[in-house]
mmCIF file of C-alpha atoms in Angstrom:
data_model
loop_
_atom_site.group_PDB
_atom_site.id
_atom_site.type_symbol
_atom_site.label_atom_id
_atom_site.label_comp_id
_atom_site.label_asym_id
_atom_site.label_seq_id
_atom_site.Cartn_x
_atom_site.Cartn_y
_atom_site.Cartn_z
ATOM 1 C CA MET A 1 -0.015 -0.025 0.009
ATOM 2 C CA VAL A 2 1.324 3.405 -1.003
ATOM 3 C CA TYR A 3 0.306 6.647 0.699
ATOM 4 C CA GLU A 4 1.485 10.196 1.013
ATOM 5 C CA THR A 5 2.568 11.680 4.452
ATOM 6 C CA THR A 6 1.932 15.187 5.698
ATOM 7 C CA GLU A 7 5.416 16.298 4.560
ATOM 8 C CA GLY A 8 4.488 15.130 0.995
ATOM 9 C CA GLN A 9 6.735 12.015 0.967
ATOM 10 C CA LEU A 10 5.525 8.852 -0.629
ATOM 11 C CA LYS A 11 5.899 5.769 1.601
ATOM 12 C CA MET A 12 5.013 2.103 1.144
ATOM 13 C CA LEU A 13 3.654 -0.186 3.805
ATOM 14 C CA LEU A 14 5.420 -3.579 3.801
ATOM 15 C CA THR A 15 5.175 -6.649 5.972
ATOM 16 C CA LYS A 16 8.193 -8.804 6.987
ATOM 17 C CA LYS A 17 7.335 -12.203 8.399
ATOM 18 C CA ILE A 18 10.055 -13.666 10.626
ATOM 19 C CA LYS A 19 10.417 -17.088 12.290
ATOM 20 C CA ILE A 20 10.930 -17.015 15.986
ATOM 21 C CA CYS A 21 12.207 -19.438 18.769
ATOM 22 C CA LEU A 22 10.374 -19.658 22.023
ATOM 23 C CA LYS A 23 10.649 -21.623 25.230
ATOM 24 C CA SER A 24 8.304 -24.604 25.703
ATOM 25 C CA GLU A 25 6.426 -22.923 28.602
ATOM 26 C CA ASP A 26 5.985 -19.666 26.554
ATOM 27 C CA GLU A 27 4.655 -21.772 23.564
ATOM 28 C CA ASN A 28 2.049 -23.348 25.787
ATOM 29 C CA ARG A 29 1.043 -20.032 27.289
ATOM 30 C CA LEU A 30 0.513 -18.433 23.762
ATOM 31 C CA ILE A 31 -1.421 -21.555 22.553
ATOM 32 C CA GLN A 32 -3.685 -21.394 25.527
ATOM 33 C CA GLN A 33 -4.324 -17.668 25.046
ATOM 34 C CA ALA A 34 -4.862 -18.108 21.284
ATOM 35 C CA GLU A 35 -7.423 -20.844 22.026
ATOM 36 C CA LEU A 36 -9.336 -18.544 24.547
ATOM 37 C CA CYS A 37 -9.323 -15.758 21.935
ATOM 38 C CA ARG A 38 -10.840 -18.144 19.534
ATOM 39 C CA GLN A 39 -13.527 -19.003 21.954
ATOM 40 C CA LEU A 40 -14.149 -15.273 22.788
ATOM 41 C CA TYR A 41 -14.512 -14.652 18.947
ATOM 42 C CA ASN A 42 -17.133 -17.348 18.645
ATOM 43 C CA LEU A 43 -18.987 -16.161 21.639
ATOM 44 C CA ALA A 44 -19.064 -12.541 20.536
ATOM 45 C CA LEU A 45 -20.234 -13.662 17.031
ATOM 46 C CA GLU A 46 -22.964 -15.693 18.506
ATOM 47 C CA GLN A 47 -23.997 -12.844 20.689
ATOM 48 C CA ARG A 48 -24.245 -10.458 17.796
ATOM 49 C CA ILE A 49 -26.338 -12.865 15.774
ATOM 50 C CA MET A 50 -28.787 -13.644 18.748
ATOM 51 C CA THR A 51 -29.120 -9.961 19.499
ATOM 52 C CA TYR A 52 -29.855 -9.145 15.812
ATOM 53 C CA LYS A 53 -32.612 -11.856 15.731
ATOM 54 C CA GLY A 54 -34.134 -11.213 19.079
ATOM 55 C CA GLN A 55 -34.213 -7.262 19.168
ATOM 56 C CA LYS A 56 -35.813 -6.592 15.856
ATOM 57 C CA ARG A 57 -32.624 -6.268 13.855
ATOM 58 C CA LYS A 58 -30.701 -4.241 16.337
ATOM 59 C CA SER A 59 -27.008 -5.046 16.316
ATOM 60 C CA LEU A 60 -24.298 -4.634 19.048
ATOM 61 C CA THR A 61 -21.292 -2.425 18.508
ATOM 62 C CA VAL A 62 -17.771 -3.399 19.354
ATOM 63 C CA TYR A 63 -17.838 -0.942 22.255
ATOM 64 C CA ASP A 64 -20.881 -2.549 23.754
ATOM 65 C CA GLN A 65 -19.216 -5.872 23.757
ATOM 66 C CA LYS A 66 -15.955 -4.426 25.165
ATOM 67 C CA ARG A 67 -17.798 -2.908 28.151
ATOM 68 C CA GLU A 68 -19.027 -6.349 29.016
ATOM 69 C CA LEU A 69 -15.499 -7.806 29.352
ATOM 70 C CA PRO A 70 -15.000 -7.129 33.132
ATOM 71 C CA GLU A 71 -18.142 -9.018 33.993
ATOM 72 C CA PHE A 72 -17.366 -11.738 31.414
ATOM 73 C CA LYS A 73 -13.931 -12.284 33.172
ATOM 74 C CA LYS A 74 -15.662 -12.754 36.559
ATOM 75 C CA ASP A 75 -18.124 -15.394 35.124
ATOM 76 C CA TYR A 76 -15.181 -17.130 33.339
ATOM 77 C CA PRO A 77 -12.031 -16.920 35.490
ATOM 78 C CA GLU A 78 -9.758 -18.696 32.853
ATOM 79 C CA PHE A 79 -10.076 -15.523 30.698
ATOM 80 C CA GLN A 80 -8.332 -13.526 33.403
ATOM 81 C CA GLN A 81 -5.099 -15.164 32.447
ATOM 82 C CA ILE A 82 -5.171 -13.641 28.986
ATOM 83 C CA TYR A 83 -3.373 -10.422 28.193
ATOM 84 C CA ASN A 84 -6.272 -7.719 28.103
ATOM 85 C CA LYS A 85 -5.001 -6.344 24.734
ATOM 86 C CA TYR A 86 -5.528 -9.739 23.066
ATOM 87 C CA LEU A 87 -9.140 -9.720 24.097
ATOM 88 C CA SER A 88 -9.730 -6.220 22.829
ATOM 89 C CA ALA A 89 -8.009 -6.966 19.540
ATOM 90 C CA THR A 90 -10.257 -9.973 19.101
ATOM 91 C CA LEU A 91 -13.472 -7.912 19.476
ATOM 92 C CA PHE A 92 -12.133 -5.382 16.988
ATOM 93 C CA ARG A 93 -11.239 -8.110 14.593
ATOM 94 C CA LEU A 94 -14.783 -9.395 14.717
ATOM 95 C CA ASP A 95 -16.049 -5.858 14.160
ATOM 96 C CA LYS A 96 -13.869 -5.409 11.149
ATOM 97 C CA ALA A 97 -15.183 -8.686 9.610
ATOM 98 C CA PHE A 98 -18.768 -7.293 10.010
ATOM 99 C CA LYS A 99 -17.888 -4.061 8.447
ATOM 100 C CA GLY A 100 -16.337 -5.818 5.446
ATOM 101 C CA PHE A 101 -19.499 -8.011 5.211
ATOM 102 C CA PHE A 102 -21.809 -4.958 5.193
ATOM 103 C CA GLN A 103 -19.668 -3.124 2.720
ATOM 104 C CA ARG A 104 -19.823 -6.074 0.230
ATOM 105 C CA VAL A 105 -23.689 -6.244 0.744
ATOM 106 C CA ARG A 106 -24.077 -2.634 -0.162
ATOM 107 C CA GLN A 107 -21.976 -3.080 -3.364
ATOM 108 C CA ASN A 108 -24.606 -5.602 -4.609
ATOM 109 C CA GLY A 109 -21.933 -7.710 -6.289
ATOM 110 C CA VAL A 110 -22.408 -11.118 -7.803
ATOM 111 C CA GLY A 111 -19.932 -12.872 -5.626
ATOM 112 C CA LYS A 112 -20.277 -14.227 -2.104
ATOM 113 C CA LYS A 113 -20.966 -11.671 0.685
ATOM 114 C CA GLY A 114 -18.648 -13.361 3.223
ATOM 115 C CA PHE A 115 -20.739 -13.371 6.472
ATOM 116 C CA PRO A 116 -18.283 -13.925 9.435
ATOM 117 C CA ARG A 117 -17.867 -17.469 10.364
ATOM 118 C CA PHE A 118 -17.212 -19.381 13.507
ATOM 119 C CA ARG A 119 -13.574 -20.493 13.997
ATOM 120 C CA GLY A 120 -13.050 -24.328 14.428
ATOM 121 C CA ARG A 121 -11.080 -25.879 17.194
ATOM 122 C CA ASN A 122 -7.957 -26.549 14.976
ATOM 123 C CA TYR A 123 -7.759 -22.889 14.024
ATOM 124 C CA PHE A 124 -4.856 -20.913 15.604
ATOM 125 C CA PHE A 125 -6.202 -17.413 16.388
ATOM 126 C CA THR A 126 -3.626 -14.752 15.464
ATOM 127 C CA LEU A 127 -2.498 -12.656 18.420
ATOM 128 C CA GLU A 128 -2.167 -8.964 17.806
ATOM 129 C CA VAL A 129 0.216 -6.842 19.966
ATOM 130 C CA PRO A 130 0.455 -2.993 19.655
ATOM 131 C CA THR A 131 3.875 -1.463 19.328
ATOM 132 C CA MET A 132 3.903 0.349 22.679
ATOM 133 C CA TYR A 133 3.664 -2.999 24.485
ATOM 134 C CA VAL A 134 6.628 -4.523 22.661
ATOM 135 C CA ARG A 135 10.233 -4.041 23.749
ATOM 136 C CA VAL A 136 13.155 -4.539 21.320
ATOM 137 C CA LEU A 137 16.154 -5.974 23.257
ATOM 138 C CA SER A 138 18.507 -6.333 20.312
ATOM 139 C CA LYS A 139 18.405 -6.748 16.521
ATOM 140 C CA ARG A 140 17.145 -10.335 16.785
ATOM 141 C CA ARG A 141 15.648 -10.448 20.286
ATOM 142 C CA ILE A 142 12.187 -9.027 21.360
ATOM 143 C CA LYS A 143 10.172 -8.995 24.523
ATOM 144 C CA LEU A 144 6.486 -9.592 24.229
ATOM 145 C CA PRO A 145 3.789 -8.971 26.954
ATOM 146 C CA GLN A 146 3.800 -11.138 29.997
ATOM 147 C CA ASN A 147 7.620 -11.324 29.834
ATOM 148 C CA ILE A 148 7.801 -13.624 26.942
ATOM 149 C CA ILE A 149 11.147 -13.473 25.152
ATOM 150 C CA ALA A 150 11.366 -14.383 21.402
ATOM 151 C CA ASN A 151 14.538 -14.914 19.471
ATOM 152 C CA LEU A 152 14.221 -14.101 15.765
ATOM 153 C CA THR A 153 16.050 -15.603 12.749
ATOM 154 C CA GLU A 154 16.343 -12.227 10.947
ATOM 155 C CA ASP A 155 16.877 -8.647 11.928
ATOM 156 C CA ILE A 156 13.923 -6.666 13.104
ATOM 157 C CA PRO A 157 12.793 -3.896 10.787
ATOM 158 C CA GLU A 158 12.842 -0.261 12.078
ATOM 159 C CA ASN A 159 9.655 1.780 12.694
ATOM 160 C CA PHE A 160 7.286 -1.238 12.747
ATOM 161 C CA ASN A 161 3.661 -0.976 13.602
ATOM 162 C CA THR A 162 1.384 -3.494 15.501
ATOM 163 C CA ILE A 163 2.845 -7.004 15.248
ATOM 164 C CA TYR A 164 0.961 -10.280 14.698
ATOM 165 C CA ILE A 165 1.946 -13.623 16.198
ATOM 166 C CA THR A 166 1.056 -16.692 14.190
ATOM 167 C CA LYS A 167 1.737 -20.408 14.213
ATOM 168 C CA ASN A 168 1.618 -23.167 11.700
ATOM 169 C CA HIS A 169 3.036 -26.716 11.521
ATOM 170 C CA THR A 170 6.502 -25.433 10.729
ATOM 171 C CA GLY A 171 6.878 -23.100 13.720
ATOM 172 C CA TRP A 172 6.099 -19.698 15.219
ATOM 173 C CA PHE A 173 6.240 -16.402 13.284
ATOM 174 C CA ILE A 174 5.924 -12.698 13.920
ATOM 175 C CA SER A 175 4.788 -10.278 11.211
ATOM 176 C CA PHE A 176 6.123 -6.755 11.335
ATOM 177 C CA PRO A 177 4.361 -4.167 9.221
ATOM 178 C CA TYR A 178 6.794 -1.212 8.599
ATOM 179 C CA GLU A 179 7.016 1.865 6.439
ATOM 180 C CA GLN A 180 9.558 2.387 3.780
ATOM 181 C CA GLU A 181 10.238 5.398 1.546
ATOM 182 C CA LEU A 182 9.884 4.874 -2.237
ATOM 183 C CA MET A 183 12.924 4.953 -4.305
ATOM 184 C CA GLU A 184 13.152 7.650 -7.127
ATOM 185 C CA LEU A 185 12.349 6.583 -10.586
ATOM 186 C CA THR A 186 15.206 5.081 -12.500
ATOM 187 C CA PRO A 187 16.544 7.446 -15.254
ATOM 188 C CA ASP A 188 16.673 4.574 -17.831
ATOM 189 C CA ASP A 189 13.458 4.930 -19.864
ATOM 190 C CA ARG A 190 13.883 1.531 -21.684
ATOM 191 C CA THR A 191 11.198 -1.124 -21.857
ATOM 192 C CA LEU A 192 11.341 -4.740 -20.912
ATOM 193 C CA ALA A 193 8.532 -6.838 -22.337
ATOM 194 C CA ILE A 194 7.669 -10.072 -20.414
ATOM 195 C CA ASP A 195 5.756 -13.088 -21.689
ATOM 196 C CA LEU A 196 4.642 -15.668 -19.105
ATOM 197 C CA GLY A 197 4.457 -19.226 -20.479
ATOM 198 C CA ILE A 198 4.183 -22.948 -19.786
ATOM 199 C CA SER A 199 7.600 -24.203 -20.583
ATOM 200 C CA LYS A 200 9.377 -21.090 -19.202
ATOM 201 C CA LEU A 201 8.316 -18.836 -16.297
ATOM 202 C CA VAL A 202 9.564 -15.655 -17.913
ATOM 203 C CA THR A 203 10.617 -14.847 -21.450
ATOM 204 C CA ALA A 204 11.561 -11.180 -21.746
ATOM 205 C CA VAL A 205 13.116 -8.926 -24.346
ATOM 206 C CA ASN A 206 14.335 -5.266 -24.056
ATOM 207 C CA ASP A 207 14.982 -2.366 -26.479
ATOM 208 C CA ASP A 208 18.405 -3.746 -27.330
ATOM 209 C CA GLY A 209 17.007 -7.142 -28.449
ATOM 210 C CA GLU A 210 18.344 -8.969 -25.396
ATOM 211 C CA PHE A 211 16.435 -12.008 -24.259
ATOM 212 C CA ILE A 212 16.107 -12.952 -20.600
ATOM 213 C CA GLU A 213 14.718 -16.399 -19.669
ATOM 214 C CA PHE A 214 13.842 -18.116 -16.505
ATOM 215 C CA SER A 215 12.401 -21.542 -16.218
ATOM 216 C CA HIS A 216 9.760 -22.801 -13.759
ATOM 217 C CA ARG A 217 10.824 -24.404 -10.473
ATOM 218 C CA LYS A 218 9.813 -27.959 -11.125
ATOM 219 C CA PRO A 219 10.126 -30.834 -8.629
ATOM 220 C CA SER A 220 12.931 -33.268 -9.273
ATOM 221 C CA LYS A 221 12.351 -37.018 -9.713
ATOM 222 C CA LYS A 222 13.689 -37.551 -6.073
ATOM 223 C CA GLU A 223 11.256 -34.954 -4.668
ATOM 224 C CA MET A 224 8.298 -36.388 -6.553
ATOM 225 C CA SER A 225 9.113 -39.948 -5.611
ATOM 226 C CA ARG A 226 9.407 -38.880 -1.985
ATOM 227 C CA LEU A 227 5.931 -37.095 -1.978
ATOM 228 C CA ASP A 228 4.276 -39.944 -3.898
ATOM 229 C CA GLY A 229 5.698 -42.543 -1.588
ATOM 230 C CA LEU A 230 4.346 -40.755 1.584
ATOM 231 C CA ARG A 231 0.977 -40.294 -0.100
ATOM 232 C CA SER A 232 0.791 -44.006 -1.048
ATOM 233 C CA LYS A 233 1.715 -45.193 2.408
ATOM 234 C CA ARG A 234 -0.778 -42.895 3.994
ATOM 235 C CA ASP A 235 -3.621 -43.981 1.723
ATOM 236 C CA LYS A 236 -3.025 -47.614 2.764
ATOM 237 C CA CYS A 237 -3.297 -46.966 6.390
ATOM 238 C CA VAL A 238 -6.550 -47.087 8.386
ATOM 239 C CA LYS A 239 -8.186 -43.572 8.378
ATOM 240 C CA GLY A 240 -7.640 -41.844 11.611
ATOM 241 C CA SER A 241 -4.979 -44.283 12.995
ATOM 242 C CA ARG A 242 -1.768 -43.129 14.616
ATOM 243 C CA ARG A 243 0.298 -44.109 11.619
ATOM 244 C CA ALA A 244 -2.039 -42.267 9.146
ATOM 245 C CA ARG A 245 -1.800 -39.051 11.257
ATOM 246 C CA TYR A 246 2.000 -39.454 11.480
ATOM 247 C CA LEU A 247 2.341 -39.783 7.719
ATOM 248 C CA SER A 248 -0.039 -36.920 7.055
ATOM 249 C CA THR A 249 2.126 -34.708 9.305
ATOM 250 C CA ILE A 250 5.336 -35.722 7.407
ATOM 251 C CA TYR A 251 3.518 -35.169 4.012
ATOM 252 C CA ARG A 252 2.460 -31.695 4.960
ATOM 253 C CA LYS A 253 5.995 -30.953 6.127
ATOM 254 C CA GLU A 254 7.584 -32.071 2.926
ATOM 255 C CA SER A 255 4.963 -30.252 0.747
ATOM 256 C CA ARG A 256 5.631 -26.997 2.712
ATOM 257 C CA LYS A 257 9.229 -27.405 2.030
ATOM 258 C CA TRP A 258 8.541 -27.727 -1.685
ATOM 259 C CA GLN A 259 6.099 -24.760 -1.749
ATOM 260 C CA ASN A 260 8.825 -22.626 0.006
ATOM 261 C CA ARG A 261 11.302 -23.520 -2.719
ATOM 262 C CA VAL A 262 8.822 -22.357 -5.360
ATOM 263 C CA VAL A 263 8.039 -19.128 -3.589
ATOM 264 C CA ASP A 264 11.748 -18.445 -2.982
ATOM 265 C CA HIS A 265 12.343 -18.996 -6.761
ATOM 266 C CA LEU A 266 9.497 -16.435 -7.611
ATOM 267 C CA HIS A 267 10.944 -13.867 -5.215
ATOM 268 C CA LYS A 268 14.413 -14.107 -6.766
ATOM 269 C CA VAL A 269 13.141 -13.859 -10.349
ATOM 270 C CA SER A 270 10.884 -10.855 -9.589
ATOM 271 C CA PHE A 271 13.743 -9.156 -7.549
ATOM 272 C CA TYR A 272 16.119 -9.555 -10.608
ATOM 273 C CA LEU A 273 13.592 -8.047 -12.989
ATOM 274 C CA CYS A 274 12.787 -5.068 -10.773
ATOM 275 C CA GLN A 275 16.220 -4.436 -9.131
ATOM 276 C CA GLY A 276 18.888 -6.408 -11.121
ATOM 277 C CA ARG A 277 17.741 -4.894 -14.512
ATOM 278 C CA THR A 278 18.119 -1.257 -15.545
ATOM 279 C CA GLU A 279 14.826 -0.984 -17.594
ATOM 280 C CA ARG A 280 12.243 1.246 -16.027
ATOM 281 C CA ASN A 281 9.126 0.082 -17.819
ATOM 282 C CA LEU A 282 8.113 -3.576 -17.298
ATOM 283 C CA ILE A 283 5.366 -4.725 -19.701
ATOM 284 C CA ILE A 284 3.501 -7.913 -18.892
ATOM 285 C CA GLY A 285 0.611 -9.714 -20.604
ATOM 286 C CA ASP A 286 -2.624 -10.269 -18.869
ATOM 287 C CA LEU A 287 -2.454 -14.071 -19.273
ATOM 288 C CA LYS A 288 -4.983 -16.090 -17.316
ATOM 289 C CA PRO A 289 -4.354 -19.690 -16.347
ATOM 290 C CA SER A 290 -7.991 -20.544 -17.265
ATOM 291 C CA GLU A 291 -7.194 -19.681 -20.838
ATOM 292 C CA MET A 292 -4.451 -22.363 -21.046
ATOM 293 C CA ILE A 293 -6.748 -25.216 -20.174
ATOM 294 C CA SER A 294 -6.573 -28.116 -22.700
ATOM 295 C CA GLU A 295 -7.413 -31.747 -23.105
ATOM 296 C CA LEU A 296 -4.111 -32.801 -21.498
ATOM 297 C CA ARG A 297 -4.726 -33.611 -17.834
ATOM 298 C CA GLY A 298 -1.175 -33.338 -16.934
ATOM 299 C CA LEU A 299 -0.955 -29.884 -18.463
ATOM 300 C CA ASN A 300 -4.080 -28.749 -16.523
ATOM 301 C CA ARG A 301 -2.530 -30.063 -13.246
ATOM 302 C CA LEU A 302 0.603 -28.158 -14.003
ATOM 303 C CA VAL A 303 -1.329 -24.957 -14.656
ATOM 304 C CA HIS A 304 -3.379 -24.963 -11.555
ATOM 305 C CA ASN A 305 -0.886 -26.486 -9.043
ATOM 306 C CA GLU A 306 2.589 -25.309 -10.086
ATOM 307 C CA TRP A 307 2.203 -22.122 -12.120
ATOM 308 C CA ARG A 308 1.557 -19.604 -9.432
ATOM 309 C CA LEU A 309 1.389 -16.815 -11.992
ATOM 310 C CA TYR A 310 -0.997 -14.814 -9.835
ATOM 311 C CA MET A 311 1.563 -14.806 -6.940
ATOM 312 C CA PHE A 312 4.341 -13.809 -9.389
ATOM 313 C CA VAL A 313 2.426 -10.906 -10.843
ATOM 314 C CA LYS A 314 1.572 -9.723 -7.308
ATOM 315 C CA MET A 315 5.373 -9.753 -6.388
ATOM 316 C CA LEU A 316 6.137 -7.752 -9.558
ATOM 317 C CA GLY A 317 3.391 -5.326 -8.610
ATOM 318 C CA TYR A 318 4.738 -4.145 -5.332
ATOM 319 C CA LYS A 319 8.436 -4.611 -6.083
ATOM 320 C CA THR A 320 8.084 -2.248 -9.212
ATOM 321 C CA ILE A 321 6.577 0.411 -6.903
ATOM 322 C CA LYS A 322 9.349 -0.212 -4.205
ATOM 323 C CA PHE A 323 12.254 0.058 -6.652
ATOM 324 C CA GLY A 324 11.051 2.908 -8.756
ATOM 325 C CA ARG A 325 9.701 1.048 -11.811
ATOM 326 C CA PHE A 326 6.463 0.937 -13.845
ATOM 327 C CA LEU A 327 4.415 -2.183 -14.375
ATOM 328 C CA ILE A 328 2.028 -2.068 -17.276
ATOM 329 C CA LYS A 329 -0.479 -4.804 -18.158
ATOM 330 C CA VAL A 330 -1.374 -5.226 -21.781
ATOM 331 C CA ASN A 331 -3.583 -7.548 -23.790
ATOM 332 C CA GLU A 332 -1.366 -10.251 -25.265
ATOM 333 C CA ARG A 333 -4.173 -12.184 -27.159
ATOM 334 C CA GLY A 334 -2.768 -13.518 -30.411
ATOM 335 C CA THR A 335 0.925 -12.653 -29.768
ATOM 336 C CA SER A 336 2.005 -16.236 -29.933
ATOM 337 C CA LYS A 337 0.111 -16.774 -33.278
ATOM 338 C CA THR A 338 1.467 -13.521 -34.951
ATOM 339 C CA CYS A 339 4.884 -13.478 -36.755
ATOM 340 C CA SER A 340 7.042 -10.717 -35.169
ATOM 341 C CA ARG A 341 8.693 -10.064 -38.473
ATOM 342 C CA CYS A 342 5.897 -9.924 -41.162
ATOM 343 C CA GLY A 343 2.622 -9.832 -39.085
ATOM 344 C CA VAL A 344 1.003 -13.000 -40.494
ATOM 345 C CA LYS A 345 -1.176 -15.128 -38.178
ATOM 346 C CA LYS A 346 -1.329 -18.922 -38.068
ATOM 347 C CA ASP A 347 -2.781 -21.487 -35.634
ATOM 348 C CA MET A 348 -0.385 -22.399 -32.846
ATOM 349 C CA PRO A 349 -1.506 -25.319 -30.559
ATOM 350 C CA LEU A 350 0.117 -25.466 -27.197
ATOM 351 C CA SER A 351 2.142 -28.476 -28.159
ATOM 352 C CA GLN A 352 3.976 -26.417 -30.842
ATOM 353 C CA ARG A 353 6.875 -24.639 -29.114
ATOM 354 C CA ILE A 354 8.601 -23.390 -32.189
ATOM 355 C CA TYR A 355 7.022 -20.696 -34.455
ATOM 356 C CA ARG A 356 7.700 -21.201 -38.257
ATOM 357 C CA CYS A 357 6.365 -18.398 -40.439
ATOM 358 C CA PRO A 358 5.102 -19.698 -43.831
ATOM 359 C CA ILE A 359 5.574 -16.286 -45.398
ATOM 360 C CA CYS A 360 8.965 -14.764 -44.374
ATOM 361 C CA GLY A 361 10.463 -18.011 -43.036
ATOM 362 C CA LEU A 362 11.031 -16.808 -39.459
ATOM 363 C CA VAL A 363 12.046 -19.630 -37.031
ATOM 364 C CA MET A 364 11.768 -18.586 -33.367
ATOM 365 C CA ASP A 365 10.878 -19.980 -30.026
ATOM 366 C CA ARG A 366 7.109 -19.587 -29.400
ATOM 367 C CA ASP A 367 7.584 -17.542 -26.052
ATOM 368 C CA ARG A 368 10.292 -15.359 -27.615
ATOM 369 C CA ASN A 369 8.146 -14.464 -30.503
ATOM 370 C CA SER A 370 5.310 -13.620 -28.144
ATOM 371 C CA ALA A 371 7.659 -11.426 -26.108
ATOM 372 C CA VAL A 372 8.794 -9.430 -29.182
ATOM 373 C CA ASN A 373 5.120 -8.852 -30.326
ATOM 374 C CA ILE A 374 4.338 -7.537 -26.719
ATOM 375 C CA TRP A 375 7.330 -5.121 -27.059
ATOM 376 C CA GLN A 376 6.289 -4.073 -30.472
ATOM 377 C CA ASN A 377 2.713 -3.368 -29.340
ATOM 378 C CA VAL A 378 3.769 -1.212 -26.459
ATOM 379 C CA ARG A 379 6.418 0.722 -28.314
ATOM 380 C CA GLY A 380 4.017 1.406 -31.205
ATOM 381 C CA LEU A 381 6.541 -0.159 -33.562
ATOM 382 C CA ARG A 382 5.364 -2.827 -36.240
ATOM 383 C CA LEU A 383 8.476 -4.282 -37.853
ATOM 384 C CA TRP A 384 6.576 -5.371 -40.923
ATOM 385 C CA ASP A 385 5.625 -1.642 -41.560
ATOM 386 C CA ASN A 386 9.278 -0.541 -41.029
ATOM 387 C CA PRO A 387 11.592 -2.834 -43.051
ATOM 388 C CA GLY A 388 14.644 -0.835 -41.969
ATOM 389 C CA VAL A 389 14.529 -2.234 -38.444
ATOM 390 C CA LEU A 390 14.473 -5.849 -39.539
ATOM 391 C CA VAL A 391 18.342 -5.944 -39.254
ATOM 392 C CA GLN A 392 18.091 -5.385 -35.520
ATOM 393 C CA THR A 393 15.635 -8.214 -34.942
ATOM 394 C CA ARG A 394 17.766 -10.738 -36.913
ATOM 395 C CA ASN A 395 20.658 -10.258 -34.514
ATOM 396 C CA LEU A 396 18.876 -10.660 -31.138
ATOM 397 C CA LEU A 397 21.066 -11.587 -28.353
ATOM 398 C CA CYS A 398 20.299 -14.524 -26.100
ATOM 399 C CA VAL A 399 20.896 -14.643 -22.296
ATOM 400 C CA SER A 400 19.358 -17.722 -20.698
ATOM 401 C CA THR A 401 19.168 -18.209 -16.922
#
């Protein structure tokens, strides 16, 4: 999110998620408090629903429920062990969910309205801690409320806002929202046209005719055999048995490792395009995975499970703003079927990865031809209308990564 301060400076709100290490007794305390916060969330939601039904559509506010907290603690003594700010943040979180629901109702959209739901017993409720109740002991050491010390695996960002404590099957994490000033626009006004494809994640070309290519992060045979073996053993066990639960835990852990490798690869590629390159304008096609569906079941599985194009485009979106670039989305329909030299169109099934023009004899990789067409459409330059530029396209450089 980008906003302007009172001094006229443009800043960006970022979030850094850092893994933490806690003592066993501190982990048990946080788990207990998160569970009680989940129960309070469900009780407050039920109270709002019953009040709305019983009092002729009159709803409670977050401040009405907050005033009832002292009496609620007397009736339920176990809630007295919880840090009071956790309880207040839980009620405000429910109020935010209701505001979002009513806003979607007023918009009269076609999609779901998203009425606030009850949280199940396996749901870890995120704990919210304001900045004033957090003490930074060192670059990688922080003191939370109730004298809980957390050791972090990375440096703490400066000028962070309210922090959020979360937990999953890989460990404990703290999310630090912080502000960062935007970098000035790079003086290089060149363009980098990017094509997203099936065989390669990124195929890009710049004004100098230099190609940059990045492949998808695909699982190796060893990784696939490991996951398939765990899934096969789990399916042969009795459902709900101790061994089935154990194998499910190991399978989720291995799957999470693989997902982290894919996300790390996407971060490195997007960082290189936004920071490692000098081009200021990044042009990307508005490709949708649903448009690449075919009769090949293996291809559809690849598109839906391993592409992660939406995540990659989101990374490019905020990193271009952060590093002083422009990200422009254009319509890339027909760019793979059009010859980048003479402009003739021909049918190109997904199985054909090489473009061969029947008119001018151009032979080029399908994704590279599409990237060149995207670049020509944005720069307003059609090579078949300007024969003097054909010499530049015949001597395109190739840099594969």
